[in-house]
Short mmCIF file of C-alpha atoms and ligand atoms in Angstrom, two decimals:
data_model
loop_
_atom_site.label_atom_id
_atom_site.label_comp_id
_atom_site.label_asym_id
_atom_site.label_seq_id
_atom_site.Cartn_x
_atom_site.Cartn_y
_atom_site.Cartn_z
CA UNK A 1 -164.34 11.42 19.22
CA UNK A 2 -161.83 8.79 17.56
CA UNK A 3 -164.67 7.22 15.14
CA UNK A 4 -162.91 4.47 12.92
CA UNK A 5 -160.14 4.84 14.65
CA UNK A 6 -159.42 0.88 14.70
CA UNK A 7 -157.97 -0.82 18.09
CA UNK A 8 -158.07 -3.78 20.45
CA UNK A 9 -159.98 -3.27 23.58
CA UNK A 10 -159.45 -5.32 26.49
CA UNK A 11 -162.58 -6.92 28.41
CA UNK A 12 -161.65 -6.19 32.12
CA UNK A 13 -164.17 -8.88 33.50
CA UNK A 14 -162.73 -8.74 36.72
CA UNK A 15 -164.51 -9.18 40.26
CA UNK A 16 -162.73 -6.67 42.05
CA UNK A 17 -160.53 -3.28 41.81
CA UNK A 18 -157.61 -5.09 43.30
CA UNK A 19 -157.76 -8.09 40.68
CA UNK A 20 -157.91 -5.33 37.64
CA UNK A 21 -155.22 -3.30 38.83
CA UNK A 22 -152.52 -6.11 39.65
CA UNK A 23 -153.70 -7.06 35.68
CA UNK A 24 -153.55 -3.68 34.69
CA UNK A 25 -149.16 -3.35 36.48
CA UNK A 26 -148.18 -5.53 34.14
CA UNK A 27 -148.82 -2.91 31.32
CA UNK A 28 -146.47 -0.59 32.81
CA UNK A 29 -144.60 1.24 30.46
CA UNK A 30 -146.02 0.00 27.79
CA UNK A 31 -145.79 2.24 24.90
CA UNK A 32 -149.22 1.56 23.98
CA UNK A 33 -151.67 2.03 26.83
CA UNK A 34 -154.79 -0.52 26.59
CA UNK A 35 -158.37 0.63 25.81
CA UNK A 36 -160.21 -1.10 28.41
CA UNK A 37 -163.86 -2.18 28.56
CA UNK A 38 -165.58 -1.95 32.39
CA UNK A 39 -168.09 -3.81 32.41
CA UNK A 40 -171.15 -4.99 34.91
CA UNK A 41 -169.22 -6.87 37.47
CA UNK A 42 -166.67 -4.72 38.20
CA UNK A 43 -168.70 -2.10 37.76
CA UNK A 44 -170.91 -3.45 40.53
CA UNK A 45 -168.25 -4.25 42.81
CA UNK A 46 -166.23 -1.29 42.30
CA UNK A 47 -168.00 1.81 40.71
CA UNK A 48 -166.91 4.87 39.86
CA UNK A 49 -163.90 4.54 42.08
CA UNK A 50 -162.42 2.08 39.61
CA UNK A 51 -163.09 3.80 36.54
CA UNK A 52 -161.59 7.20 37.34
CA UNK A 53 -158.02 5.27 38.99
CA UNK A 54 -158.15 3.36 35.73
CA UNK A 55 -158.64 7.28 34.02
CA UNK A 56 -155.93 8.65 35.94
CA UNK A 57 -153.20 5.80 34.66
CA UNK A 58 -154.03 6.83 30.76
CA UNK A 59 -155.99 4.33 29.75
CA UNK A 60 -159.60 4.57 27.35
CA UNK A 61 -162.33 3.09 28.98
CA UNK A 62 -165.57 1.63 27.23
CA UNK A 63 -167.83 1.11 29.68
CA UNK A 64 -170.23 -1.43 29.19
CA UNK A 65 -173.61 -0.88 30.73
CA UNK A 66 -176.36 -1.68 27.74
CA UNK A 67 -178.90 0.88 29.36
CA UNK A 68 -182.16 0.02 28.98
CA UNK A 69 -185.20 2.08 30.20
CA UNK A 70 -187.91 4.40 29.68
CA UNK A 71 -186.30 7.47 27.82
CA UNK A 72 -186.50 9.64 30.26
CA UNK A 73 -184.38 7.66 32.59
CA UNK A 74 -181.71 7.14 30.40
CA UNK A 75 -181.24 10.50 29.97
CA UNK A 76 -180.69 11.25 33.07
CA UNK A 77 -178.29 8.43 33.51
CA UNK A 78 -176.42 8.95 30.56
CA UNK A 79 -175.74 12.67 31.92
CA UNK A 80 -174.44 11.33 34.94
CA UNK A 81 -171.92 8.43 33.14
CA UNK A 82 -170.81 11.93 30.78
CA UNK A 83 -169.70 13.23 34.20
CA UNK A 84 -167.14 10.36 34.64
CA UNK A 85 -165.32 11.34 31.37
CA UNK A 86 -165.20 7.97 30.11
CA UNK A 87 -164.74 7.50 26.28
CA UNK A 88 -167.52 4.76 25.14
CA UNK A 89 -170.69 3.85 26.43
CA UNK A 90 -173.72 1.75 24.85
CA UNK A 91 -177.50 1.12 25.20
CA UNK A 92 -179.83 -2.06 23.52
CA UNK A 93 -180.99 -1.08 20.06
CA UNK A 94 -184.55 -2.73 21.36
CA UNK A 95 -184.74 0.25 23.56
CA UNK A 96 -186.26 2.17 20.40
CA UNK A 97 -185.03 4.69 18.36
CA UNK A 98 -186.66 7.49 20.72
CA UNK A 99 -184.51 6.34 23.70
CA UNK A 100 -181.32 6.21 21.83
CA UNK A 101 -182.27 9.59 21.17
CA UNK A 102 -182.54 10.05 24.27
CA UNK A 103 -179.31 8.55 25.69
CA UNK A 104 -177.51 10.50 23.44
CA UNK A 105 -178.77 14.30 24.78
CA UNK A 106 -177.78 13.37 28.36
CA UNK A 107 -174.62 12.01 27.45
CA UNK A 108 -173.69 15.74 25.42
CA UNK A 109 -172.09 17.96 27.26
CA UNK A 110 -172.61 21.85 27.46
CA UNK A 111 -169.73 21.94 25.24
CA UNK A 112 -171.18 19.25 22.48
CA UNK A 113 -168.50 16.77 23.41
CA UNK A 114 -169.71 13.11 24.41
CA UNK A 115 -168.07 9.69 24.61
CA UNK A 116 -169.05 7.19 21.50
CA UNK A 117 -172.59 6.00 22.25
CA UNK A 118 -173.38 2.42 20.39
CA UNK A 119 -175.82 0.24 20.69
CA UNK A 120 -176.44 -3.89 20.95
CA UNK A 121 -178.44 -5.05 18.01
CA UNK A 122 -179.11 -8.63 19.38
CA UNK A 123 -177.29 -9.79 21.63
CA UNK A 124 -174.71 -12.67 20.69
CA UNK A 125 -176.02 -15.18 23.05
CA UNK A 126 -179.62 -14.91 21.73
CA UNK A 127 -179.94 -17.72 19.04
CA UNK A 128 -182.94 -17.23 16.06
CA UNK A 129 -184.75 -19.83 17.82
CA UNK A 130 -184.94 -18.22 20.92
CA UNK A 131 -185.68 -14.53 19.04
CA UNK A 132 -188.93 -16.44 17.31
CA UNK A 133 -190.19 -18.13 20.01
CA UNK A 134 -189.55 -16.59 23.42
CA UNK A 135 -189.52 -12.68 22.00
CA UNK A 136 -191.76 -13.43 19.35
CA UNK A 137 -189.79 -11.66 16.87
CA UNK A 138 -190.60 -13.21 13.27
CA UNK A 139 -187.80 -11.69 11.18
CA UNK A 140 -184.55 -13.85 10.53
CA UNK A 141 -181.85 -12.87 13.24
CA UNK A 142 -179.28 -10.99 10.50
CA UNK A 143 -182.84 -8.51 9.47
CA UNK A 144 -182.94 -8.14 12.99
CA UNK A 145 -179.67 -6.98 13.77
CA UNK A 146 -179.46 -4.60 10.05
CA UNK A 147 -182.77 -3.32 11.66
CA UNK A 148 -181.65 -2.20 14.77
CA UNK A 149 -178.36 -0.61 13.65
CA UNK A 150 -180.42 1.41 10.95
CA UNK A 151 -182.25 2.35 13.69
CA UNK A 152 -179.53 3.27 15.87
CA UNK A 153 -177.96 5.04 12.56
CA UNK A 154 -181.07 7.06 12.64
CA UNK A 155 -181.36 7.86 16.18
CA UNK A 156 -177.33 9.53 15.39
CA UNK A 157 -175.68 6.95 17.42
CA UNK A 158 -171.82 5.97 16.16
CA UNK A 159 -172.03 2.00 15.90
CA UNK A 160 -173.12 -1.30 16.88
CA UNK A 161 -171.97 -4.45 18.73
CA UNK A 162 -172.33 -7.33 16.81
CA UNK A 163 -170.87 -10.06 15.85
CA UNK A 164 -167.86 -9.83 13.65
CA UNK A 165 -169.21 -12.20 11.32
CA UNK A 166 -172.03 -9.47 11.46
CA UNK A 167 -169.84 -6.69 10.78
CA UNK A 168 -169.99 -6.73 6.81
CA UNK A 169 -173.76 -6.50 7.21
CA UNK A 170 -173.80 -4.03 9.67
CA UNK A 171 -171.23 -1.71 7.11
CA UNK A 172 -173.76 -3.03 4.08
CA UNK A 173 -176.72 -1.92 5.94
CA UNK A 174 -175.27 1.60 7.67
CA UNK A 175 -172.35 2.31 5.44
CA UNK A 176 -168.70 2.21 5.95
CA UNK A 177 -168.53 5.25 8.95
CA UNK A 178 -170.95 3.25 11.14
CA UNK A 179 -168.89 1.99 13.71
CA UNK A 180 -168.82 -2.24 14.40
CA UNK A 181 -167.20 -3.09 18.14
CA UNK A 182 -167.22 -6.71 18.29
CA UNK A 183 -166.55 -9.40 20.72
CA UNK A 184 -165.99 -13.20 19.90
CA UNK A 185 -162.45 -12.88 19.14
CA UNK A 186 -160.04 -15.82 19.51
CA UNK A 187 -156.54 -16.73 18.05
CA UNK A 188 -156.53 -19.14 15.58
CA UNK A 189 -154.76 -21.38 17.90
CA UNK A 190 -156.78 -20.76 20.94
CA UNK A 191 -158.93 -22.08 23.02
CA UNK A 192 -162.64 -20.80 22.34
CA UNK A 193 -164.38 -21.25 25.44
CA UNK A 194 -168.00 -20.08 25.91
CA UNK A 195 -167.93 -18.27 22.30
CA UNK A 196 -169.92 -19.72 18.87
CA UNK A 197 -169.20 -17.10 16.29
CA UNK A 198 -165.95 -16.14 16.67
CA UNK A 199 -163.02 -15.40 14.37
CA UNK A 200 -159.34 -13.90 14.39
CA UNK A 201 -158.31 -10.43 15.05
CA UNK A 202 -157.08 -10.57 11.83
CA UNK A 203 -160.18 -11.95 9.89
CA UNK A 204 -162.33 -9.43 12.39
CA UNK A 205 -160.38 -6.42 10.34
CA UNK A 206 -161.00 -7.66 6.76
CA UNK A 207 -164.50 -8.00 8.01
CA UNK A 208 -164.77 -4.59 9.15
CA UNK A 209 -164.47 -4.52 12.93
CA UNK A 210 -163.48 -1.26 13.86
CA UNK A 211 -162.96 -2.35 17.42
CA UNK A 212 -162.36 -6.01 18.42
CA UNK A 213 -163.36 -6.50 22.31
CA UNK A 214 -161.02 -8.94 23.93
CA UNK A 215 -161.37 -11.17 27.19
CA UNK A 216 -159.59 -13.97 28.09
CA UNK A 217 -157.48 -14.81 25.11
CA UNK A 218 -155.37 -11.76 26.85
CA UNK A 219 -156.88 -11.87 30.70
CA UNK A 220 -156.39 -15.66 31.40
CA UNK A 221 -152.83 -15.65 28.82
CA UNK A 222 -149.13 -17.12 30.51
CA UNK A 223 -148.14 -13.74 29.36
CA UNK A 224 -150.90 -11.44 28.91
CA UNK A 225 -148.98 -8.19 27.72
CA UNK A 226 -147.81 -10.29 24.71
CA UNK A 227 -151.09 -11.81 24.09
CA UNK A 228 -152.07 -8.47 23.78
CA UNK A 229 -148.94 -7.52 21.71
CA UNK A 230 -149.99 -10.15 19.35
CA UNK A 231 -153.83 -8.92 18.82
CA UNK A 232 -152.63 -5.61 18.11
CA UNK A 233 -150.09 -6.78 15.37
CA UNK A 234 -152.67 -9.27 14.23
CA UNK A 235 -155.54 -6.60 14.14
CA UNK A 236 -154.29 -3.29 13.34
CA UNK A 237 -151.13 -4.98 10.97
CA UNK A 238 -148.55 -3.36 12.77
O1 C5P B 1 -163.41 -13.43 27.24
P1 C5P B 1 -164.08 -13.00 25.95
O2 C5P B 1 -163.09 -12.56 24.89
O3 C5P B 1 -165.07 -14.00 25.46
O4 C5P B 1 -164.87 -11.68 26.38
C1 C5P B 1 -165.72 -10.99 25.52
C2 C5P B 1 -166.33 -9.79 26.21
O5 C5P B 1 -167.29 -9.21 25.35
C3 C5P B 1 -167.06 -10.12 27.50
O6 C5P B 1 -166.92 -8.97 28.36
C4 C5P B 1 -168.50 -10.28 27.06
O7 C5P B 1 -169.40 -9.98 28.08
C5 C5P B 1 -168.59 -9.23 25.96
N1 C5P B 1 -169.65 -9.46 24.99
C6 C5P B 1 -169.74 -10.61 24.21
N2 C5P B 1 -170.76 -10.75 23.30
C7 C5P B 1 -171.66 -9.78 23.17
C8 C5P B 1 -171.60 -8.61 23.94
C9 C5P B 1 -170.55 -8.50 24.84
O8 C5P B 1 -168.90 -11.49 24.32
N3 C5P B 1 -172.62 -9.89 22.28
#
């Protein structure tokens, strides 16, 4: 397990194998091979298939399934995800301590290896107002979210995603090994689509993002191998 080990990861929201892979050509021979984050949709559309020929060219994979079930369940699919030999995989904090627990014994192999397991705290999209009056959840959304990754600290998880303007609260709350992965990143001079609280991969690393998550500012890029190029530099100060 690489925990703190800081890097970009790229958000493969693609609909189909075919669509990642032409995406994923254009890395050849990079020196650096891409951590890559799988998640839902192409997950749906292309399964394990597409995880285990994105394996076999080199790259990381953080696959991006927020499990959330009775504990028992997870288990059992967290034992089965193990099996593909990917290196990242998450749950929802609101899942309770007692299935985090959970998702972390079937993700351990006979060996005691696993990928990172993290957990969402709240998820990005959900605003305070929302939280209060459609979940009924009283607390102020940042007591939330230092909540849930103290809980997910205690059930011996590695991290959270959050925010990055979450992740010096996160650190405050967990301490400086807990892990923050966070999406909402944009270039100062980009375009910030669907995203509220964003900042720059730079910013994101004096905050304490361990791992920024990526989309578009690389996937929709002229030139997406140097938009990636540039994040690293920016992030990792290389
Ligand atoms: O394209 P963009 O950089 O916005 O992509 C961000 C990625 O991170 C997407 O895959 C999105 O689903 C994911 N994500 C997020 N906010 C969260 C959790 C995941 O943007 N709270």
């Amino acid at each position: 397990m690489n925990v703190n080990a800081k890097d970009v990861i790229i958000a493969c929201d693609f609909a189909s194998a075919e669509q990642t892979l032409a995406f994923l050509d254009k890395f050849e021979g990079e020196s650096r091979k891409p951590f890559l984050k799988i998640g839902m949709e192409l997950y749906y559309a292309a399964g394990n298939e597409i995880v285990r020929e994105i394996k076999r060219r080199g790259h990381k994979i953080f696959l991006d399934l927020k499990l959330h079930d009775i504990p028992n369940t997870v288990r059992k699919a967290m034992k089965v995800l193990s099996a593909l030999d990917v290196d990242m995989v998450n749950v929802h904090a609101s899942g309770t301590i007692e299935m985090m627990k959970a998702a972390k014994e079937g993700l351990t192999r006979e060996d005691g290896t696993r990928p990172l397991l993290i957990a969402v705290t709240q998820l990005t999209s959900t605003s305070q107002e929302a939280m209060q009056s459609q979940l009924l959840i009283g607390a102020t959304i940042n007591d939330t979210i230092a909540k849930y990754a103290q809980n997910t600290k205690e059930a011996g998880l590695d991290g959270v995603v959050c925010s990055p303007l979450e992740a010096a609260l996160v650190k405050e709350a967990c301490g400086q090994e807990f892990m923050t992965i966070t999406p909402g990143i944009r270039f100062a001079d980009s375009s910030t689509d669907d995203q509220v609280r964003i900042t720059t991969p730079e910013k994101a690393r004096a905050i304490g993002s361990d791992y920024i998550v990526v989309g578009r500012p690389i996937t929709a890029a002229d030139d997406p191998v140097a938009a990636y190029r540039r994040c690293v530099a920016e992030f990792l100060n290389e």
